[in-house]
């Protein structure tokens, strides 16, 4: 596993742990809101790192690999939905503290991010190691 992929997987773990901490603390507490903000910052930094280091290498390799090109197109479309949902969630709950709505929305966000993380680690990151290695 390349150093980049190791770092991205570690960031996935940090983001997941931060979200689990938010779930434990609740959004009503200041610590919960602060942890939510930290999770948002971590997620945005992670996405920026992927955009800067992961995707350019994959896009170069996809120029001569139709299968990889299709895979990247699917991941890009999915990421547009995931990122807009995540950002809407973070914006909504930066100041809102409604417990039942938060629990429902949080469950949806956590499931969406968890699924995306699994796909990235099982498909995309492996493709990166194949083409960069």
PDB file of C-alpha atoms in Angstrom:
ATOM      1  CA  UNK A   1       0.000   0.000   0.000  1.00  0.00           C
ATOM      2  CA  UNK A   2       1.422   3.355  -1.033  1.00  0.00           C
ATOM      3  CA  UNK A   3       2.092   6.098   1.537  1.00  0.00           C
ATOM      4  CA  UNK A   4      -0.708   8.227   0.044  1.00  0.00           C
ATOM      5  CA  UNK A   5      -3.267   5.451   0.394  1.00  0.00           C
ATOM      6  CA  UNK A   6      -2.118   4.717   3.956  1.00  0.00           C
ATOM      7  CA  UNK A   7      -2.618   8.395   4.808  1.00  0.00           C
ATOM      8  CA  UNK A   8      -6.063   8.536   3.171  1.00  0.00           C
ATOM      9  CA  UNK A   9      -7.209   5.377   4.980  1.00  0.00           C
ATOM     10  CA  UNK A  10      -5.987   6.857   8.284  1.00  0.00           C
ATOM     11  CA  UNK A  11      -7.979  10.020   7.544  1.00  0.00           C
ATOM     12  CA  UNK A  12     -11.075   7.916   6.888  1.00  0.00           C
ATOM     13  CA  UNK A  13     -10.642   6.428  10.349  1.00  0.00           C
ATOM     14  CA  UNK A  14     -10.215   9.871  11.936  1.00  0.00           C
ATOM     15  CA  UNK A  15     -13.347  11.204  10.219  1.00  0.00           C
ATOM     16  CA  UNK A  16     -15.366   8.157  11.256  1.00  0.00           C
ATOM     17  CA  UNK A  17     -14.132   8.415  14.850  1.00  0.00           C
ATOM     18  CA  UNK A  18     -14.996  12.116  14.977  1.00  0.00           C
ATOM     19  CA  UNK A  19     -18.510  11.421  13.722  1.00  0.00           C
ATOM     20  CA  UNK A  20     -18.939   8.638  16.265  1.00  0.00           C
ATOM     21  CA  UNK A  21     -17.836  11.091  18.948  1.00  0.00           C
ATOM     22  CA  UNK A  22     -20.447  13.599  17.754  1.00  0.00           C
ATOM     23  CA  UNK A  23     -23.066  10.873  17.990  1.00  0.00           C
ATOM     24  CA  UNK A  24     -22.026  10.132  21.581  1.00  0.00           C
ATOM     25  CA  UNK A  25     -21.866  13.771  22.656  1.00  0.00           C
ATOM     26  CA  UNK A  26     -24.971  14.938  20.855  1.00  0.00           C
ATOM     27  CA  UNK A  27     -25.303  18.144  18.950  1.00  0.00           C
ATOM     28  CA  UNK A  28     -26.857  19.984  21.895  1.00  0.00           C
ATOM     29  CA  UNK A  29     -23.513  20.276  23.713  1.00  0.00           C
ATOM     30  CA  UNK A  30     -20.796  22.730  22.757  1.00  0.00           C
ATOM     31  CA  UNK A  31     -18.302  19.859  22.684  1.00  0.00           C
ATOM     32  CA  UNK A  32     -20.558  18.000  20.257  1.00  0.00           C
ATOM     33  CA  UNK A  33     -20.811  21.040  17.964  1.00  0.00           C
ATOM     34  CA  UNK A  34     -17.041  21.616  18.190  1.00  0.00           C
ATOM     35  CA  UNK A  35     -16.411  17.980  17.299  1.00  0.00           C
ATOM     36  CA  UNK A  36     -18.834  18.253  14.381  1.00  0.00           C
ATOM     37  CA  UNK A  37     -16.926  21.295  13.118  1.00  0.00           C
ATOM     38  CA  UNK A  38     -13.642  19.370  13.454  1.00  0.00           C
ATOM     39  CA  UNK A  39     -15.144  16.475  11.496  1.00  0.00           C
ATOM     40  CA  UNK A  40     -16.200  18.880   8.759  1.00  0.00           C
ATOM     41  CA  UNK A  41     -12.712  20.397   8.591  1.00  0.00           C
ATOM     42  CA  UNK A  42     -11.174  16.919   8.483  1.00  0.00           C
ATOM     43  CA  UNK A  43     -13.494  15.818   5.697  1.00  0.00           C
ATOM     44  CA  UNK A  44     -12.810  18.946   3.629  1.00  0.00           C
ATOM     45  CA  UNK A  45      -9.048  18.547   4.062  1.00  0.00           C
ATOM     46  CA  UNK A  46      -9.339  14.885   3.065  1.00  0.00           C
ATOM     47  CA  UNK A  47     -11.311  15.745  -0.081  1.00  0.00           C
ATOM     48  CA  UNK A  48      -8.783  18.431  -1.000  1.00  0.00           C
ATOM     49  CA  UNK A  49      -5.935  15.911  -0.621  1.00  0.00           C
ATOM     50  CA  UNK A  50      -7.745  13.420  -2.846  1.00  0.00           C
ATOM     51  CA  UNK A  51      -8.341  16.151  -5.457  1.00  0.00           C
ATOM     52  CA  UNK A  52      -4.707  17.234  -5.339  1.00  0.00           C
ATOM     53  CA  UNK A  53      -2.884  13.883  -5.121  1.00  0.00           C
ATOM     54  CA  UNK A  54      -5.151  10.922  -5.894  1.00  0.00           C
ATOM     55  CA  UNK A  55      -7.378  11.950  -8.781  1.00  0.00           C
ATOM     56  CA  UNK A  56      -4.736  13.515 -11.038  1.00  0.00           C
ATOM     57  CA  UNK A  57      -2.773  10.236 -11.099  1.00  0.00           C
ATOM     58  CA  UNK A  58      -5.932   8.228 -11.694  1.00  0.00           C
ATOM     59  CA  UNK A  59      -7.091  10.577 -14.449  1.00  0.00           C
ATOM     60  CA  UNK A  60      -3.725  10.313 -16.218  1.00  0.00           C
ATOM     61  CA  UNK A  61      -3.922   6.512 -16.091  1.00  0.00           C
ATOM     62  CA  UNK A  62      -7.548   6.601 -17.288  1.00  0.00           C
ATOM     63  CA  UNK A  63      -6.491   8.269 -20.541  1.00  0.00           C
ATOM     64  CA  UNK A  64      -5.324   4.861 -21.753  1.00  0.00           C
ATOM     65  CA  UNK A  65      -7.665   2.666 -19.689  1.00  0.00           C
ATOM     66  CA  UNK A  66     -11.384   2.700 -20.577  1.00  0.00           C
ATOM     67  CA  UNK A  67     -12.365   0.604 -17.564  1.00  0.00           C
ATOM     68  CA  UNK A  68     -10.653   2.998 -15.172  1.00  0.00           C
ATOM     69  CA  UNK A  69     -12.214   5.952 -16.995  1.00  0.00           C
ATOM     70  CA  UNK A  70     -15.709   4.482 -16.422  1.00  0.00           C
ATOM     71  CA  UNK A  71     -14.900   3.740 -12.772  1.00  0.00           C
ATOM     72  CA  UNK A  72     -13.764   7.320 -12.220  1.00  0.00           C
ATOM     73  CA  UNK A  73     -16.911   8.684 -13.865  1.00  0.00           C
ATOM     74  CA  UNK A  74     -19.086   6.653 -11.484  1.00  0.00           C
ATOM     75  CA  UNK A  75     -17.055   7.772  -8.464  1.00  0.00           C
ATOM     76  CA  UNK A  76     -17.194  11.420  -9.558  1.00  0.00           C
ATOM     77  CA  UNK A  77     -20.983  11.370  -9.920  1.00  0.00           C
ATOM     78  CA  UNK A  78     -21.341   9.668  -6.550  1.00  0.00           C
ATOM     79  CA  UNK A  79     -18.991  12.154  -4.892  1.00  0.00           C
ATOM     80  CA  UNK A  80     -21.064  15.097  -6.096  1.00  0.00           C
ATOM     81  CA  UNK A  81     -24.073  13.688  -4.244  1.00  0.00           C
ATOM     82  CA  UNK A  82     -22.102  12.643  -1.160  1.00  0.00           C
ATOM     83  CA  UNK A  83     -20.297  15.956  -0.773  1.00  0.00           C
ATOM     84  CA  UNK A  84     -23.398  18.101  -1.261  1.00  0.00           C
ATOM     85  CA  UNK A  85     -25.317  15.986   1.280  1.00  0.00           C
ATOM     86  CA  UNK A  86     -22.460  16.139   3.770  1.00  0.00           C
ATOM     87  CA  UNK A  87     -21.971  19.892   3.434  1.00  0.00           C
ATOM     88  CA  UNK A  88     -25.706  20.524   3.803  1.00  0.00           C
ATOM     89  CA  UNK A  89     -25.704  18.413   6.958  1.00  0.00           C
ATOM     90  CA  UNK A  90     -22.703  20.232   8.451  1.00  0.00           C
ATOM     91  CA  UNK A  91     -24.159  23.630   7.614  1.00  0.00           C
ATOM     92  CA  UNK A  92     -27.554  22.749   9.074  1.00  0.00           C
ATOM     93  CA  UNK A  93     -26.224  21.398  12.367  1.00  0.00           C
ATOM     94  CA  UNK A  94     -23.487  23.937  12.972  1.00  0.00           C
ATOM     95  CA  UNK A  95     -26.165  25.933  14.797  1.00  0.00           C
ATOM     96  CA  UNK A  96     -29.319  23.773  14.910  1.00  0.00           C
ATOM     97  CA  UNK A  97     -29.733  21.501  17.907  1.00  0.00           C
ATOM     98  CA  UNK A  98     -32.978  19.651  17.176  1.00  0.00           C
ATOM     99  CA  UNK A  99     -32.350  16.167  18.551  1.00  0.00           C
ATOM    100  CA  UNK A 100     -34.729  13.921  16.600  1.00  0.00           C
ATOM    101  CA  UNK A 101     -34.036  15.517  13.220  1.00  0.00           C
ATOM    102  CA  UNK A 102     -30.306  15.450  13.962  1.00  0.00           C
ATOM    103  CA  UNK A 103     -30.396  11.744  14.810  1.00  0.00           C
ATOM    104  CA  UNK A 104     -32.203  10.925  11.577  1.00  0.00           C
ATOM    105  CA  UNK A 105     -29.999  13.125   9.406  1.00  0.00           C
ATOM    106  CA  UNK A 106     -26.855  11.950  11.170  1.00  0.00           C
ATOM    107  CA  UNK A 107     -27.768   8.318  10.524  1.00  0.00           C
ATOM    108  CA  UNK A 108     -28.215   9.053   6.840  1.00  0.00           C
ATOM    109  CA  UNK A 109     -24.935  10.955   6.599  1.00  0.00           C
ATOM    110  CA  UNK A 110     -23.016   8.298   8.505  1.00  0.00           C
ATOM    111  CA  UNK A 111     -24.389   5.521   6.284  1.00  0.00           C
ATOM    112  CA  UNK A 112     -23.610   7.492   3.117  1.00  0.00           C
ATOM    113  CA  UNK A 113     -20.055   8.324   4.201  1.00  0.00           C
ATOM    114  CA  UNK A 114     -19.408   4.785   5.424  1.00  0.00           C
ATOM    115  CA  UNK A 115     -20.511   3.346   2.092  1.00  0.00           C
ATOM    116  CA  UNK A 116     -18.352   5.826   0.183  1.00  0.00           C
ATOM    117  CA  UNK A 117     -15.345   5.046   2.370  1.00  0.00           C
ATOM    118  CA  UNK A 118     -15.733   1.300   1.750  1.00  0.00           C
ATOM    119  CA  UNK A 119     -15.984   1.865  -2.006  1.00  0.00           C
ATOM    120  CA  UNK A 120     -12.946   4.117  -2.056  1.00  0.00           C
ATOM    121  CA  UNK A 121     -10.832   1.726  -0.014  1.00  0.00           C
ATOM    122  CA  UNK A 122     -11.952  -1.415  -1.857  1.00  0.00           C
ATOM    123  CA  UNK A 123     -11.972  -0.061  -5.404  1.00  0.00           C
ATOM    124  CA  UNK A 124     -10.486   3.365  -5.978  1.00  0.00           C
ATOM    125  CA  UNK A 125      -7.485   3.155  -3.674  1.00  0.00           C
ATOM    126  CA  UNK A 126      -6.572  -0.257  -5.069  1.00  0.00           C
ATOM    127  CA  UNK A 127      -6.733   1.176  -8.578  1.00  0.00           C
ATOM    128  CA  UNK A 128      -4.405   3.969  -7.501  1.00  0.00           C
ATOM    129  CA  UNK A 129      -1.871   1.511  -6.120  1.00  0.00           C
ATOM    130  CA  UNK A 130      -2.074  -0.499  -9.356  1.00  0.00           C
ATOM    131  CA  UNK A 131      -1.410   2.484 -11.622  1.00  0.00           C
ATOM    132  CA  UNK A 132       1.122   4.254  -9.411  1.00  0.00           C
ATOM    133  CA  UNK A 133       3.094   1.225  -8.432  1.00  0.00           C
TER     134      UNK A 133
END
